[in-house]
Coordinates of C-alpha atoms and ligand atoms in Angstrom, one line a residue:
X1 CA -45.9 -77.6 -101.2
X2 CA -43.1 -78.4 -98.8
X3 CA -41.1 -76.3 -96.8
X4 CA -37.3 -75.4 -98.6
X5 CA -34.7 -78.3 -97.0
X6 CA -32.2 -76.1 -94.5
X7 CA -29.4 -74.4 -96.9
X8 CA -26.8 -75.9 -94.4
X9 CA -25.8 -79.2 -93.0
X10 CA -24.2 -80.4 -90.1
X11 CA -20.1 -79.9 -89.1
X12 CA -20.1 -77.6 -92.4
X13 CA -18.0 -75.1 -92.1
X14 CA -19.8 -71.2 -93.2
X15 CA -19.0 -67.5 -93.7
X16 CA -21.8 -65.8 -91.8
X17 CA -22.2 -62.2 -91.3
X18 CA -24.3 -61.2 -88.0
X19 CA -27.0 -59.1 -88.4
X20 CA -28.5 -59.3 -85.0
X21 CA -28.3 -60.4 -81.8
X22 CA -31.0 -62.5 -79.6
X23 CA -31.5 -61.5 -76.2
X24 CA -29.8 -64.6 -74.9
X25 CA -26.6 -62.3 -76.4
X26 CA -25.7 -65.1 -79.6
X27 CA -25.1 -63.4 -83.0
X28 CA -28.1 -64.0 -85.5
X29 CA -26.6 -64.4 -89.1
X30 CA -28.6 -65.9 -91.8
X31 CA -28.3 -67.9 -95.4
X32 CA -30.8 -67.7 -97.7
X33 CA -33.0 -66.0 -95.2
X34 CA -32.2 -69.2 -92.9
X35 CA -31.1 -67.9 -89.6
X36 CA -28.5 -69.5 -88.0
X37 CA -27.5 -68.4 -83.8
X38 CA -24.3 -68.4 -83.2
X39 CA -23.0 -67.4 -79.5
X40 CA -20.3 -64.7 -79.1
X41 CA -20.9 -63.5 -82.5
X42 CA -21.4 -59.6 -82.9
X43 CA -23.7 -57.5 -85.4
X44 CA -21.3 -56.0 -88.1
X45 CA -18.9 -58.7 -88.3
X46 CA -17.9 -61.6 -90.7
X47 CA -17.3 -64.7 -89.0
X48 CA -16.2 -68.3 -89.8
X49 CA -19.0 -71.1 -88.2
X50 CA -19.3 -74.3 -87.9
X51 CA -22.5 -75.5 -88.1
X52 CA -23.5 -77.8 -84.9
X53 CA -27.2 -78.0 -84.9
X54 CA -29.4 -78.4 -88.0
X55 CA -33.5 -77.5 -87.4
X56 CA -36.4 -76.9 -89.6
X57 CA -36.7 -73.0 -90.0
X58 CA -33.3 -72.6 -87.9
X59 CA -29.6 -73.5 -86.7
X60 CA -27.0 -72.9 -84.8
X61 CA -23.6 -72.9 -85.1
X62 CA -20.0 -72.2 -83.2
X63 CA -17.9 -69.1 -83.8
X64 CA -14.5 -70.4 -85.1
X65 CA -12.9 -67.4 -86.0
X66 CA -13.8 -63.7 -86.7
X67 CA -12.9 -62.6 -89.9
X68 CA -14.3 -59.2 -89.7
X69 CA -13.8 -57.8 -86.2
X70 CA -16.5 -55.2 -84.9
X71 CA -15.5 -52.5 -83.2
X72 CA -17.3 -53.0 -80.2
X73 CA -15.9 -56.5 -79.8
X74 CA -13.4 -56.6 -76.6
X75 CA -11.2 -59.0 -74.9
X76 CA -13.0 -60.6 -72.3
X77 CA -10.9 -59.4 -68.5
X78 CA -12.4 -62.3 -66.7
X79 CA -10.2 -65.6 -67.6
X80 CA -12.7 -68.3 -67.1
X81 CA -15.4 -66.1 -69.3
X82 CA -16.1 -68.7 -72.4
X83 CA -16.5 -71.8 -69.7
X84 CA -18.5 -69.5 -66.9
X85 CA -22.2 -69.5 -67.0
X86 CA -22.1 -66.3 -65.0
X87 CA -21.6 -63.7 -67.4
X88 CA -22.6 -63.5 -71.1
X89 CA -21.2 -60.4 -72.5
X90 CA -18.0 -59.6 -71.4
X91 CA -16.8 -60.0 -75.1
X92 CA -18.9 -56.6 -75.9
X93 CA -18.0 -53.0 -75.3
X94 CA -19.9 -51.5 -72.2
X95 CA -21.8 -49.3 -74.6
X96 CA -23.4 -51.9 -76.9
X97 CA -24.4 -53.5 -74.1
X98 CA -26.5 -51.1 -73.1
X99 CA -27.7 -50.0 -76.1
X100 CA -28.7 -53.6 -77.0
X101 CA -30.8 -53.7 -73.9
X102 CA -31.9 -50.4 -74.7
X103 CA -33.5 -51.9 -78.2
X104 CA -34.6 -55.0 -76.6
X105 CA -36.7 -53.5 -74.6
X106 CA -38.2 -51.4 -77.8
X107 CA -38.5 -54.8 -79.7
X108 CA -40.8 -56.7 -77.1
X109 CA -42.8 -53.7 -76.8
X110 CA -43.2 -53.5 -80.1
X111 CA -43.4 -57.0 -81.1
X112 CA -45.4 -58.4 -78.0
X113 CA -47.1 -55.4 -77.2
X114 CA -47.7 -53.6 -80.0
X115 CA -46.5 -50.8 -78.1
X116 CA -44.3 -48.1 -80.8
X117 CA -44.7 -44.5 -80.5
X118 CA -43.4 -44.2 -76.9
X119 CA -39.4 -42.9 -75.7
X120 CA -38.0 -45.9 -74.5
X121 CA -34.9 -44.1 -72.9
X122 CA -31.4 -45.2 -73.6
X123 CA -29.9 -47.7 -71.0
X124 CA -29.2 -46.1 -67.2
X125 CA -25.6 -48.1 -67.2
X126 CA -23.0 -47.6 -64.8
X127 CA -19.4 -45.1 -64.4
X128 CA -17.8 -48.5 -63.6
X129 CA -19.0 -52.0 -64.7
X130 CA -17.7 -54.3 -62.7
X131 CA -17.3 -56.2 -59.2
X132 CA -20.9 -54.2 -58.4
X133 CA -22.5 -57.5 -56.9
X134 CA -23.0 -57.0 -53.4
X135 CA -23.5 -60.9 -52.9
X136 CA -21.9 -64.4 -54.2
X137 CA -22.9 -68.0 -53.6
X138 CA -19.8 -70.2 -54.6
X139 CA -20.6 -74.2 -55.2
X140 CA -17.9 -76.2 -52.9
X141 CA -16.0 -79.2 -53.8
X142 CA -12.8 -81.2 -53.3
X143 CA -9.8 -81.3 -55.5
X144 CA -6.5 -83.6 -54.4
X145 CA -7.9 -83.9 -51.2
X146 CA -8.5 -79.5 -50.7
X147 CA -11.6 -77.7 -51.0
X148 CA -12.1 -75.8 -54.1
X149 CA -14.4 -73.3 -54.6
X150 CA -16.0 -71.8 -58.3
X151 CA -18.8 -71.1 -60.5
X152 CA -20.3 -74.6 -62.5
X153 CA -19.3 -74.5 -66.0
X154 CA -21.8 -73.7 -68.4
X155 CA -24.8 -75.8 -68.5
X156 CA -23.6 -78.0 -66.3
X157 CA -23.1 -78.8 -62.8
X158 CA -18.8 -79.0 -62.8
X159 CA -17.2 -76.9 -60.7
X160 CA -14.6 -73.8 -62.4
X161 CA -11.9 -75.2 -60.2
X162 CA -9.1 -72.5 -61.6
X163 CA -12.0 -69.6 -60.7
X164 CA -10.0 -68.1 -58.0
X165 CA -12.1 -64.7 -58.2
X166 CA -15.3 -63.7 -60.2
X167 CA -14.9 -59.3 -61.5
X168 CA -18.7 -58.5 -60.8
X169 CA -18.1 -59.6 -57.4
X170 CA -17.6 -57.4 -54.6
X171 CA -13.7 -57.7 -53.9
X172 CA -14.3 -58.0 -50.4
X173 CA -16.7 -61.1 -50.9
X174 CA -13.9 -62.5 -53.4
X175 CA -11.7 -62.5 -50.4
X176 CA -14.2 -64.1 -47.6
X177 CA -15.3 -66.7 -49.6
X178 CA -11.3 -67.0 -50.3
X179 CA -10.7 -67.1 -46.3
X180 CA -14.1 -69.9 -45.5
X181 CA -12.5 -72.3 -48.2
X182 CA -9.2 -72.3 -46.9
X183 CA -9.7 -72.8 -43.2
X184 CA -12.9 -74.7 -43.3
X185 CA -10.2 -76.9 -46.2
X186 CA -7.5 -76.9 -43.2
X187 CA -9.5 -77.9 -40.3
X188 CA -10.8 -81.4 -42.5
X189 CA -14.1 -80.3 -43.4
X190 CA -15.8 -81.9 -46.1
X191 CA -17.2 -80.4 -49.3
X192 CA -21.0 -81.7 -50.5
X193 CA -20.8 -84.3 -53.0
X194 CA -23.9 -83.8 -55.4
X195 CA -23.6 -87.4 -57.1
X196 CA -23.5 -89.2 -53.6
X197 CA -25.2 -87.1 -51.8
X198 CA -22.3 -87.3 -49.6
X199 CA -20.1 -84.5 -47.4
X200 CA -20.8 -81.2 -45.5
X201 CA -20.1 -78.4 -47.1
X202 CA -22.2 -77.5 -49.7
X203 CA -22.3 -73.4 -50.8
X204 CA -20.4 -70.6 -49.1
X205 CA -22.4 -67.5 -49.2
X206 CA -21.4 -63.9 -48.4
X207 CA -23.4 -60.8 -48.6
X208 CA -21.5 -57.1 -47.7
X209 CA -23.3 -54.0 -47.2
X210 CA -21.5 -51.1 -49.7
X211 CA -22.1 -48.2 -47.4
X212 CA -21.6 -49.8 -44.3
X213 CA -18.9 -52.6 -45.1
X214 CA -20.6 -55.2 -42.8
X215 CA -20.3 -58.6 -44.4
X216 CA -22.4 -61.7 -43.2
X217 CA -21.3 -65.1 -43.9
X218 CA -24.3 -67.8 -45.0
X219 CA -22.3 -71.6 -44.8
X220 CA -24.9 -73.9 -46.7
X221 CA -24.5 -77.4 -45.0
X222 CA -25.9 -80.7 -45.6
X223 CA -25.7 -81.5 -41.6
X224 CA -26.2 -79.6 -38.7
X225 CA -23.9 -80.9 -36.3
X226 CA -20.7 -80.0 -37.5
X227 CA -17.8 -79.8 -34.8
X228 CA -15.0 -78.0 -36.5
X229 CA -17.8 -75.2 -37.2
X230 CA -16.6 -73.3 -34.4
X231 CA -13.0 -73.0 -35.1
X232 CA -14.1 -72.3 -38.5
X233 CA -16.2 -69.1 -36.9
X234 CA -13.4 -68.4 -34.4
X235 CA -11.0 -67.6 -36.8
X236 CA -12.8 -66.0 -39.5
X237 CA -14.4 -63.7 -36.5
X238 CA -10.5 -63.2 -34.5
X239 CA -9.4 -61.8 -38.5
X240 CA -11.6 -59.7 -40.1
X241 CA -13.6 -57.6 -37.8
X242 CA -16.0 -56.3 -40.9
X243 CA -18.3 -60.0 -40.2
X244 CA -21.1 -58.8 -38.4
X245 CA -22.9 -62.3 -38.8
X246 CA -22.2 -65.9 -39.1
X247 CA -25.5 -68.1 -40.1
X248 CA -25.0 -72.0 -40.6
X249 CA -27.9 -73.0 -43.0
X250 CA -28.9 -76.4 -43.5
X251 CA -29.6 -78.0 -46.4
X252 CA -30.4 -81.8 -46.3
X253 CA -32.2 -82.3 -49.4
X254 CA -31.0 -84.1 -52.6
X255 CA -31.7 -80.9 -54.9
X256 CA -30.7 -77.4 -57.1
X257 CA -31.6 -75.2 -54.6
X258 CA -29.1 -73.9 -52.8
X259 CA -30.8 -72.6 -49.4
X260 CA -32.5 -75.3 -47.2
X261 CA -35.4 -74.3 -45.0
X262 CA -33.6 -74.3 -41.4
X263 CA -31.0 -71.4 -40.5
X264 CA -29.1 -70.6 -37.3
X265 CA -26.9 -68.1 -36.2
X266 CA -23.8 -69.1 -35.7
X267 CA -22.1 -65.9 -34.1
X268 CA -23.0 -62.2 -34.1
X269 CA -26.3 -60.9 -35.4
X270 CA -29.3 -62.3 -37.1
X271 CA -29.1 -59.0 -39.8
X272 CA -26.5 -56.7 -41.5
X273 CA -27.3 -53.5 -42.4
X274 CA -27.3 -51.3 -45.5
X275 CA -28.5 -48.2 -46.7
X276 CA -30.2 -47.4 -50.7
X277 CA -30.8 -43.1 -50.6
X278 CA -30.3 -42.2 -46.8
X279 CA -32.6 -45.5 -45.7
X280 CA -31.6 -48.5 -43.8
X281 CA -32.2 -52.1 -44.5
X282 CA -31.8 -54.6 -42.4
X283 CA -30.5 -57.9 -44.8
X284 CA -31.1 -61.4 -43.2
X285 CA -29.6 -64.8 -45.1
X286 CA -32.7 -65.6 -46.5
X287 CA -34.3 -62.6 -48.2
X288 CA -34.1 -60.8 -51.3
X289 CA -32.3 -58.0 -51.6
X290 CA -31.2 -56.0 -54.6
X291 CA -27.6 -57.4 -55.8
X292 CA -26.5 -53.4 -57.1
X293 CA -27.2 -51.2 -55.2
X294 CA -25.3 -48.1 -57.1
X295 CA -27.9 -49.2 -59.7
X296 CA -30.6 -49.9 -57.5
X297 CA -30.8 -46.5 -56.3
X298 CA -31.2 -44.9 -59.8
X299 CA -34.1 -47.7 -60.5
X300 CA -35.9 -46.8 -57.4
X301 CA -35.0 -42.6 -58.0
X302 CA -37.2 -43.3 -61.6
X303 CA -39.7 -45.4 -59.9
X304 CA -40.2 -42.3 -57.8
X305 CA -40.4 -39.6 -60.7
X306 CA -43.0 -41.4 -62.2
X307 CA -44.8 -42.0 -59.4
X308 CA -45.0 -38.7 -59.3
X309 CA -45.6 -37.8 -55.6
X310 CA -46.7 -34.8 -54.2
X311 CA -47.3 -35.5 -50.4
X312 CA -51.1 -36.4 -50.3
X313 CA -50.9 -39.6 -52.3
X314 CA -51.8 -43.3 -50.8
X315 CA -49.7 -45.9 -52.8
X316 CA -49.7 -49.6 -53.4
X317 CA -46.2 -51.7 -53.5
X318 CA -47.1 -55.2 -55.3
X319 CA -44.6 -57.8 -54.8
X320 CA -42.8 -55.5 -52.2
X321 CA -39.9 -58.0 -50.7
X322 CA -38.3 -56.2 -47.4
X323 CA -40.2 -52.9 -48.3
X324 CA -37.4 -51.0 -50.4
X325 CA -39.3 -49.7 -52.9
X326 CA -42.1 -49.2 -50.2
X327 CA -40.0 -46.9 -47.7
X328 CA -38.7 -45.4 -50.8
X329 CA -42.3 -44.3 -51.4
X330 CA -43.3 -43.7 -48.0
X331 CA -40.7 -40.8 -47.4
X332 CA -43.0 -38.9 -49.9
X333 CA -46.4 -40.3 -49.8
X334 CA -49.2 -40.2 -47.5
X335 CA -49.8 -43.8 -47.3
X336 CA -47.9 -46.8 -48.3
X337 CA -49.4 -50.5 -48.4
X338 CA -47.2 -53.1 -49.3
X339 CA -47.7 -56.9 -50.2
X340 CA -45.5 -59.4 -50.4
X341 CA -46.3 -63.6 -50.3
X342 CA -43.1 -64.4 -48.1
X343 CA -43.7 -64.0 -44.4
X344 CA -39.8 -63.6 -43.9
X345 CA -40.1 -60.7 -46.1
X346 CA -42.5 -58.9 -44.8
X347 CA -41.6 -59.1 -41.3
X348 CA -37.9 -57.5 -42.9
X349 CA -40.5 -55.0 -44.1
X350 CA -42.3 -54.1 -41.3
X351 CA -38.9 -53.6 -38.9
X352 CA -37.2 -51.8 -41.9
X353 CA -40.2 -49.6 -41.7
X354 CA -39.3 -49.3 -37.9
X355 CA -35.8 -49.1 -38.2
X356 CA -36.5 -46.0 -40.4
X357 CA -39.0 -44.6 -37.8
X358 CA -41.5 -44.2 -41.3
X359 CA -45.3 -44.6 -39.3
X360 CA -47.2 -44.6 -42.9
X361 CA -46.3 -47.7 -44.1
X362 CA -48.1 -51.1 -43.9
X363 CA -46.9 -54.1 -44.9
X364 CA -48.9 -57.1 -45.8
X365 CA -48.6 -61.4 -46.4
X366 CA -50.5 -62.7 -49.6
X367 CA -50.6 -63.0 -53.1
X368 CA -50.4 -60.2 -54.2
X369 CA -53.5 -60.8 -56.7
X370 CA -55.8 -61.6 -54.0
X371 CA -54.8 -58.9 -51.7
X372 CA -55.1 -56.5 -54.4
X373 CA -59.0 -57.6 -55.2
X374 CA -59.3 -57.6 -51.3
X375 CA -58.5 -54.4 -51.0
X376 CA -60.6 -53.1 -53.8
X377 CA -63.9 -54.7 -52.8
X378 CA -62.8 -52.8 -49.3
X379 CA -63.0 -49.7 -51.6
X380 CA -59.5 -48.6 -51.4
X381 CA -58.6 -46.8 -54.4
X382 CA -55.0 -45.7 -54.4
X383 CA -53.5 -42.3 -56.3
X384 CA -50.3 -45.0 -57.6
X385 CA -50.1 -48.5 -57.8
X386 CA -46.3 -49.8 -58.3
X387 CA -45.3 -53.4 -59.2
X388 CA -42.4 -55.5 -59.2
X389 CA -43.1 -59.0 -60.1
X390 CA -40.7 -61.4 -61.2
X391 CA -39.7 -62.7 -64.4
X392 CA -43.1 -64.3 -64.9
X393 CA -44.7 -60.6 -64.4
X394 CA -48.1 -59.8 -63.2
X395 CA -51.2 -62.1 -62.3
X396 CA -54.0 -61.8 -64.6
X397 CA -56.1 -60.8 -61.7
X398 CA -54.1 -58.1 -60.4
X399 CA -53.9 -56.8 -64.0
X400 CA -57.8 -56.7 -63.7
X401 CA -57.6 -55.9 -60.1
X402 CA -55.7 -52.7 -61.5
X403 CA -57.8 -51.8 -64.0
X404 CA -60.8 -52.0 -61.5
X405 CA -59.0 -49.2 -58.8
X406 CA -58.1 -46.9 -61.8
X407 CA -55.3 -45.4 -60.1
X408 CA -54.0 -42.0 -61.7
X409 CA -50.7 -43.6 -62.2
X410 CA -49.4 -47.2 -62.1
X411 CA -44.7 -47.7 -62.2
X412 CA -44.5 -51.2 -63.4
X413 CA -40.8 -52.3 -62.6
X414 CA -39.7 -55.6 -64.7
X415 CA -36.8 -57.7 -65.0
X416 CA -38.3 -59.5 -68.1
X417 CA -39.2 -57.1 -70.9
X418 CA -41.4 -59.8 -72.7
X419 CA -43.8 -59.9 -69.5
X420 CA -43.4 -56.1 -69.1
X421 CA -44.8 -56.3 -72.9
X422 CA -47.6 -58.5 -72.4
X423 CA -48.9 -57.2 -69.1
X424 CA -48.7 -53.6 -70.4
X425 CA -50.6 -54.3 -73.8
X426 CA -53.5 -55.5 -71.3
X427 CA -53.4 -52.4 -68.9
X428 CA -53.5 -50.7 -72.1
X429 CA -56.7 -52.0 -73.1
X430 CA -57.6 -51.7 -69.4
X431 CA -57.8 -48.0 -70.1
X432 CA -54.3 -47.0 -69.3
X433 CA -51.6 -45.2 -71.1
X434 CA -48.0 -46.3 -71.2
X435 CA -45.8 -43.0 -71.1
X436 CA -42.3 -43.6 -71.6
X437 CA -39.9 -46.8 -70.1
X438 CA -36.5 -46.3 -68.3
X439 CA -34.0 -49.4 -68.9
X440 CA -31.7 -49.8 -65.7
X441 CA -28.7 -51.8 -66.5
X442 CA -29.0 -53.8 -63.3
X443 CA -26.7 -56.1 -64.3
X444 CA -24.2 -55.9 -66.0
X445 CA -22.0 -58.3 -68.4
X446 CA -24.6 -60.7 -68.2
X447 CA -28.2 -60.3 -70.0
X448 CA -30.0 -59.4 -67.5
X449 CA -32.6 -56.4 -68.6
X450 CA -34.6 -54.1 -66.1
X451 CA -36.3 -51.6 -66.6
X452 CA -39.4 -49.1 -65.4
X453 CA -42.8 -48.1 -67.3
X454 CA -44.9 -45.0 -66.8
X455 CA -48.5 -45.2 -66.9
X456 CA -51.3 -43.1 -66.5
X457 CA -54.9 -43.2 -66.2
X458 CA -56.6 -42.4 -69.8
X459 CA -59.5 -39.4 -69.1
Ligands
SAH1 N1 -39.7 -54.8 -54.8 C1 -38.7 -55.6 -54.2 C2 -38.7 -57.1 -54.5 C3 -38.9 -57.5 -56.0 S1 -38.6 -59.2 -56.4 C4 -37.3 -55.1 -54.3 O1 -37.1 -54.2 -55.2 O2 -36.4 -55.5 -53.6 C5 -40.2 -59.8 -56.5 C6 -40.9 -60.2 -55.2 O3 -42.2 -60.8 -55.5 C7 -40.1 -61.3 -54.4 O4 -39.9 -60.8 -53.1 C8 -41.1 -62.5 -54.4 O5 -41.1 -63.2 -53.2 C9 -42.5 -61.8 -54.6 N2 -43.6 -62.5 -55.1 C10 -43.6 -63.5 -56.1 N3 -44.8 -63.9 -56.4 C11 -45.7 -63.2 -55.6 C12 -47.1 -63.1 -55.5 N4 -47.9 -63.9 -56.2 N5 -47.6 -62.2 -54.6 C13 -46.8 -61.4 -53.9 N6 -45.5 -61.4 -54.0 C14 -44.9 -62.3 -54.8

């Protein structure tokens, strides 16, 4: 027997009512049980779609007008949103938002996980949505002879040249990257060309700390020597006394990724500072830092609850970074040992632990996989284990590694609730228990979903 031919064709033109919506934020309608995806399309509304793209069990199509509006459906604030690859759901209210992270967290649990009977809490959002990004890197390029300076459209590599400000961006960092573009534009210098591999300036970069206002400046190059560089720093520096740091980095290489290996400071300090819950963290261009930190405090405040501290506990921080969630830790636990596989990181780490005069935490280079079967052929067996991996999630052998220590707890942090799904479904069967999981809307407008699982040691 062969499969039904799709009910639709190409270019046709559809009613479709949304029923769903996938976690990429397009509307799922279907047609004879033949779903069709259908970006910017909201569950509860009737919608007319073109049909664009015609597979086997499914298609997608292109919102052309909303018949029946839902009531969660808003007009977008930003005015480059539909060509922007930044954002995704600035068309939605606030609350749906969170509530569809909130049930697509539920649904990989369930579905990958075969997790059900557990609270997964609604979405931690926050009181005000927007410009809560604490850093932007902003492409560079040259229009009638001027440097202009947006996000690339939408799959693509073409620079927003209209994008004169972006809403989840801190305001501050709106206006610096504002300020590099039009000096560095009136003192001649050139913006990277991709397709030649041609031209200087390649990404402006600007990180602020929200409690203490300092802002360093990260100018991606493709050369190093670059002699209008110090006017450039001179003025920016004799105008806005909030930089603290001026870094040139150099990136030579024909390629997407925007930081090169070699960095240099140009004026002022190497760091900038910021605080998360009454600790300091010194930033440096190069490594990872939470880009919310309103929200990253109330992720870390749950990562705490169910760590459950008392005072006598030692505790592991897998995939660690500069030590936040470590130090976070440390100010309760015994013992903290972090791991981390980027040397820069963990020498942020161990001077954060420093700067913070905290003597009980340790901070150490590796995969975090083999450390953590290191230390359990040592014998260590931590009270807690916590993990933050990225989107990939856990190793296989620190799963096991895990499973081996039996700690009494384990606070598995994700940004990817389909890994959070998997890797829990094997702790499970590892003998743990998953207790309840905390959504923290880290991010929001866009899709981005974090969240925080509680699991303890089955008797
Ligand atoms: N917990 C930190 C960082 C989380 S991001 C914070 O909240 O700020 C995930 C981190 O895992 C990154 O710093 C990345 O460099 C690190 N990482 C990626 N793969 C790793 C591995 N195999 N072992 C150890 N760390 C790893």
């Amino acid at each position: 027997m062969g499969k039904a031919t799709p009910p639709v064709k190409k270019n046709q033109m559809i009613e479709l009512s949304f029923e769903d919506i996938t976690h990429e934020g397009a509307g799922v309608g279907k047609i004879n049980g033949y779903p069709l995806f259908v970006p910017y399309g909201l569950p509860g509304e009737k919608a007319q779609v073109k049909v664009i793209k015609v597979k086997k069990n499914f298609g997608f199509g292109k919102l052309i007008e909303v018949t029946d509006r839902s009531t969660d459906r808003v007009d977008p604030p930003c005015d480059v949103f539909y060509k922007c690859g930044g954002c995704q759901l600035q068309h939605m209210s606030y609350a749906m938002q969170l509530e569809m992270k909130q049930n697509q967290v539920k649904s990989a649990l369930k579905k990958i996980g075969h997790i059900e009977e557990i609270p997964v809490h609604p979405t931690i959002g926050m009181d005000d949505p927007w410009r809560y990004r604490n850093k932007v890197q902003m492409p560079v390029g040259t229009k009638n002879g001027k440097l202009v300076t947006g996000f690339y459209r939408k799959r693509s590599h073409d620079i927003i040249e209209d994008m004169d400000h972006c809403i989840i961006t801190d305001e501050v960092n709106d206006r610096m990257v504002d300020a590099v573009r039009e000096i560095a534009s009136r003192l001649g210098i050139s913006a990277y060309d991709e397709k030649n591999h041609r031209g200087l300036l390649r990404h402006i970069m600007v990180r602020s700390g929200k409690e203490t206002n300092e802002t360093m400046i990260v100018l991606i190059t493709r050369k190093e020597d670059i002699p209008q560089l110090h006017k450039l720093v001179d003025e920016l520096t004799e105008t806005y006394p909030h930089i603290k740091s001026i870094v040139q980095n150099i990136n030579p290489e024909k390629t997407n990724v925007i930081l090169g290996k070699k960095t240099k400071v140009l004026w002022g300090a190497e760091y900038i500072y910021d605080e998360i819950g009454g600790i300091r963290f010194a930033i440096s261009a190069k490594s990872f830092y939470q880009v919310n930190p309103v929200q990253t405090k109330k992720l870390y405040d749950q990562a705490l609850k169910y760590a459950s501290i008392t005072g006598s506990e030692t505790v592991i921080d897998a995939y660690c970074g500069i030590g936040t969630i470590s130090l976070f830790l440390a100010q309760k636990a015994k013992k903290v040992y972090g791991v981390e596989v980027v040397p820069e990181a963990v020498s942020d780490a161990k001077e954060n632990a420093k700067l913070n005069h905290m003597d009980n935490a340790e901070f150490f280079v590796g995969q975090a996989e083999k450390v953590m079967n290191w230390w359990n052929a040592q014998g260590l067996r931590p009270d807690v284990i916590v993990v933050d991996p990225p989107r990939k999630g856990c190793d296989e052998e620190l799963l096991q590694a895990m499973i081996d220590m039996k700690p009494k707890r384990i606070v598995y942090v994700s940004c990817n609730p389909s890994t959070l799904a998997r890797d829990l479904r094997i702790l499970e069967d590892g003998g743990f228990e998953t207790k309840e999981v905390q959504p923290v809307d880290m991010f929001p407008q866009t899709t981005h979903i974090e969240s925080v699982a509680e699991l303890v040691l089955k008797l």
